[in-house]
Coordinates of C-alpha atoms in Angstrom, one line a residue:
Chain A
N15 CA 96.1 167.0 168.3
A16 CA 96.1 166.2 164.5
G17 CA 97.0 162.6 165.0
V18 CA 98.6 161.0 161.9
T19 CA 98.9 163.2 158.8
Q20 CA 100.0 162.1 155.4
T21 CA 101.1 164.2 152.3
P22 CA 100.1 164.4 149.6
K23 CA 96.5 163.1 149.5
F24 CA 96.7 162.3 145.8
Q25 CA 99.4 161.7 143.4
V26 CA 99.9 160.6 139.8
L27 CA 103.3 159.6 138.6
K28 CA 104.7 158.1 135.4
T29 CA 106.7 154.9 135.2
G30 CA 110.3 155.6 136.3
Q31 CA 109.5 158.8 138.2
S32 CA 110.6 159.1 142.0
M33 CA 108.7 160.8 145.0
T34 CA 108.4 160.7 148.7
L35 CA 105.5 160.0 150.7
Q36 CA 105.4 162.0 154.1
C37 CA 104.1 161.0 157.3
A38 CA 104.1 162.8 160.6
Q39 CA 102.4 162.1 164.1
D40 CA 102.1 164.4 167.1
M41 CA 101.2 162.0 169.7
N42 CA 104.9 161.2 170.8
H43 CA 104.6 157.6 169.5
N44 CA 107.6 155.4 169.4
S45 CA 106.8 153.0 166.5
M46 CA 105.7 154.2 162.9
Y47 CA 104.7 152.0 160.0
W48 CA 103.9 152.0 156.3
Y49 CA 101.3 149.9 154.7
R50 CA 100.0 149.7 151.2
Q51 CA 96.3 148.6 150.2
D52 CA 95.5 147.2 146.9
P53 CA 92.0 147.4 145.5
G54 CA 89.8 144.9 147.3
M55 CA 92.6 143.7 149.4
G56 CA 93.7 144.0 153.1
L57 CA 96.6 146.3 154.1
R58 CA 100.2 144.9 153.7
L59 CA 103.2 146.2 155.7
I60 CA 105.9 147.7 153.7
Y61 CA 108.3 149.0 156.3
Y62 CA 108.2 149.7 160.0
S63 CA 110.2 151.7 162.7
A64 CA 110.1 150.5 166.2
S65 CA 111.9 153.5 167.5
E66 CA 113.9 156.6 166.3
G67 CA 116.8 155.6 164.5
T68 CA 115.8 152.0 163.5
T69 CA 113.9 150.8 160.5
D70 CA 113.0 147.1 159.3
K71 CA 111.4 145.5 156.4
G72 CA 107.8 144.2 156.3
E73 CA 106.0 141.9 154.1
V74 CA 106.5 144.0 150.8
P75 CA 109.4 146.0 151.0
N76 CA 111.0 145.8 147.4
G77 CA 110.8 149.0 145.4
Y78 CA 110.7 151.3 148.6
N79 CA 113.0 152.9 151.0
V80 CA 112.2 154.7 154.2
S81 CA 113.7 157.2 156.5
R82 CA 112.8 157.9 160.3
L83 CA 113.7 161.4 160.2
N84 CA 113.1 162.1 163.9
K85 CA 110.5 160.7 166.3
R86 CA 107.6 162.5 164.5
E87 CA 108.4 161.8 161.0
F88 CA 108.7 158.6 158.8
S89 CA 109.0 158.9 154.9
L90 CA 108.5 156.4 152.2
R91 CA 110.4 156.9 149.1
L92 CA 109.7 155.4 145.5
E93 CA 113.0 155.5 143.7
S94 CA 111.6 154.3 140.3
A95 CA 107.9 154.0 140.3
A96 CA 106.2 151.1 138.7
P97 CA 102.6 150.6 137.6
S98 CA 102.4 147.7 140.3
Q99 CA 102.9 150.3 143.0
T100 CA 99.5 151.8 142.2
S101 CA 97.9 151.6 145.4
V102 CA 96.7 153.5 148.8
Y103 CA 99.4 154.1 151.2
F104 CA 98.7 154.4 154.8
C105 CA 101.0 155.5 157.5
A106 CA 100.4 154.3 161.2
S107 CA 101.9 155.0 164.5
S108 CA 101.7 153.4 168.1
V109 CA 103.2 153.9 171.4
G110 CA 105.0 150.7 171.5
T111 CA 104.7 147.0 170.7
V112 CA 101.2 146.2 172.2
G113 CA 98.0 148.0 171.6
E114 CA 96.4 150.3 169.2
Q115 CA 98.0 151.6 165.9
F116 CA 96.6 155.0 164.8
F117 CA 96.3 155.2 161.0
G118 CA 96.5 158.4 158.8
P119 CA 94.2 159.1 156.0
G120 CA 96.0 157.6 153.2
T121 CA 97.8 158.7 150.0
R122 CA 96.3 157.4 146.8
L123 CA 99.0 156.9 144.2
T124 CA 98.6 156.0 140.7
V125 CA 101.4 155.1 138.5
L126 CA 100.8 155.3 134.7
Chain B
D30 CA 101.9 135.0 163.2
A31 CA 98.9 132.9 163.2
K32 CA 96.4 133.1 160.3
T33 CA 92.8 134.0 160.8
T34 CA 89.7 133.0 159.0
Q35 CA 86.6 135.4 158.8
P36 CA 83.3 135.1 157.0
T37 CA 83.4 137.3 153.6
S38 CA 80.5 139.2 154.4
M39 CA 77.4 139.5 156.8
D40 CA 74.4 141.6 157.3
C41 CA 72.9 142.7 160.4
A42 CA 69.9 144.8 161.5
E43 CA 70.3 148.4 163.0
G44 CA 69.9 148.4 166.6
R45 CA 70.6 144.7 167.0
A46 CA 73.8 143.1 168.4
A47 CA 76.4 142.2 165.5
N48 CA 78.4 139.1 166.2
L49 CA 81.6 138.7 164.0
P50 CA 83.5 135.4 164.3
C51 CA 87.1 134.8 163.7
N52 CA 88.9 131.4 163.7
H53 CA 92.6 131.4 164.7
S54 CA 93.2 127.8 165.4
T55 CA 97.0 128.2 165.1
I56 CA 97.4 130.8 167.6
S57 CA 100.4 130.8 170.0
G58 CA 100.4 131.7 173.7
N59 CA 101.9 134.9 173.3
E60 CA 99.8 136.1 170.3
Y61 CA 97.2 138.8 170.8
V62 CA 93.9 139.1 169.0
Y63 CA 93.1 142.4 167.5
W64 CA 90.2 143.9 165.7
Y65 CA 90.3 146.8 163.4
R66 CA 87.6 148.2 161.1
Q67 CA 87.8 150.2 157.8
I68 CA 85.0 152.4 156.7
H69 CA 85.0 153.2 152.9
S70 CA 88.5 153.9 152.1
Q71 CA 89.5 155.7 155.2
G72 CA 92.6 154.4 157.4
P73 CA 91.8 151.6 159.6
Q74 CA 90.3 152.3 163.1
Y75 CA 91.4 150.3 166.3
I76 CA 88.5 148.6 167.9
I77 CA 89.7 146.4 170.7
H78 CA 92.4 143.7 171.5
G79 CA 92.9 140.9 173.9
L80 CA 95.3 137.9 175.0
K81 CA 93.3 135.5 176.9
N82 CA 90.4 137.3 178.7
N83 CA 87.4 138.7 177.5
E84 CA 87.7 142.5 176.8
T85 CA 85.2 145.3 176.7
N86 CA 85.4 148.9 175.8
E87 CA 83.1 151.7 174.6
M88 CA 82.9 150.3 171.1
A89 CA 82.6 146.5 171.5
S90 CA 83.2 143.5 173.4
L91 CA 85.8 140.6 172.4
I92 CA 84.9 137.1 173.6
I93 CA 87.9 134.7 173.3
T94 CA 87.2 131.0 173.8
E95 CA 89.1 129.3 176.5
D96 CA 91.3 127.3 174.1
R97 CA 92.0 130.7 172.3
K98 CA 91.2 129.1 168.9
S99 CA 88.4 131.5 168.0
S100 CA 87.1 134.8 169.1
T101 CA 83.9 136.9 168.6
L102 CA 83.6 140.6 168.2
I103 CA 80.2 141.9 169.5
L104 CA 78.9 145.4 168.5
P105 CA 76.0 145.6 170.9
H106 CA 73.9 148.0 169.2
A107 CA 74.8 148.3 165.5
T108 CA 74.1 151.7 163.8
L109 CA 74.4 152.5 160.0
R110 CA 77.7 154.0 160.7
D111 CA 79.1 150.6 161.7
T112 CA 78.9 149.4 158.2
A113 CA 82.7 148.6 157.5
V114 CA 85.1 146.0 156.7
Y115 CA 86.1 144.3 159.9
Y116 CA 89.6 142.8 160.2
C117 CA 90.5 140.1 162.8
I118 CA 94.3 140.0 163.3
V119 CA 96.5 137.9 165.3
S120 CA 99.9 139.4 166.2
R121 CA 102.9 138.4 168.3
V122 CA 104.5 140.9 170.6
K123 CA 107.8 141.8 169.4
A124 CA 110.4 144.2 170.6
A125 CA 110.7 145.5 167.0
G126 CA 107.2 146.7 166.7
N127 CA 103.7 145.4 166.5
K128 CA 103.4 144.2 162.7
L129 CA 99.8 143.7 161.8
T130 CA 98.9 141.4 158.9
F131 CA 95.5 142.2 157.5
G132 CA 93.6 139.4 155.8
G133 CA 90.4 140.0 153.7
G134 CA 88.2 140.8 156.7
T135 CA 84.4 140.6 156.9
R136 CA 82.2 143.0 155.1
V137 CA 79.5 144.1 157.5
L138 CA 76.4 145.8 156.1
V139 CA 74.1 147.4 158.7
K140 CA 70.7 147.7 157.5
P141 CA 67.7 149.9 158.6

């Protein structure tokens, strides 16, 4: 099993550009999450999906949209990137509402 | 969800037990205590979680006080590879997914 995979690993954008971060898991997990981590800080939840077909806002959703494409895939879209969105983005998944979340390797995004 | 308080940093000797404290004095009865760690800039790694009873797995032990206001993560024989930032998280079980709130964590340095 590959676990949680994220693409791309690195990305540089100019202010105002858009892009989609991809996340996929092969563990048949129900719940998926997107976090961001700014330098020297802990992770903050952007959006999550408790199950296929549902999504909900986390702590810092402004400037982002998500799509739970199917049970495996959960994408994060930046419609108009801003320098404040420079961060490392982590995707995670879990079987259900209690227990371990498995994290991907992260996408390092720089917005100039 | 209840807030947690952890030391900013601590050192421990290789081969010795590492005891990481966490204060969560406002924890509610239906909130779990989770521990994750993050090595360098990798995605966080789940260590252990518990509700009321002490828990042990192949990585660590979790000791929760009887009043549940604090807990201690014990790494029984620290190795250099245990150098990481350790996060103590309190999270309520919700039907809509397990949202984790990461604070600053404890930066643990294992020394030879």
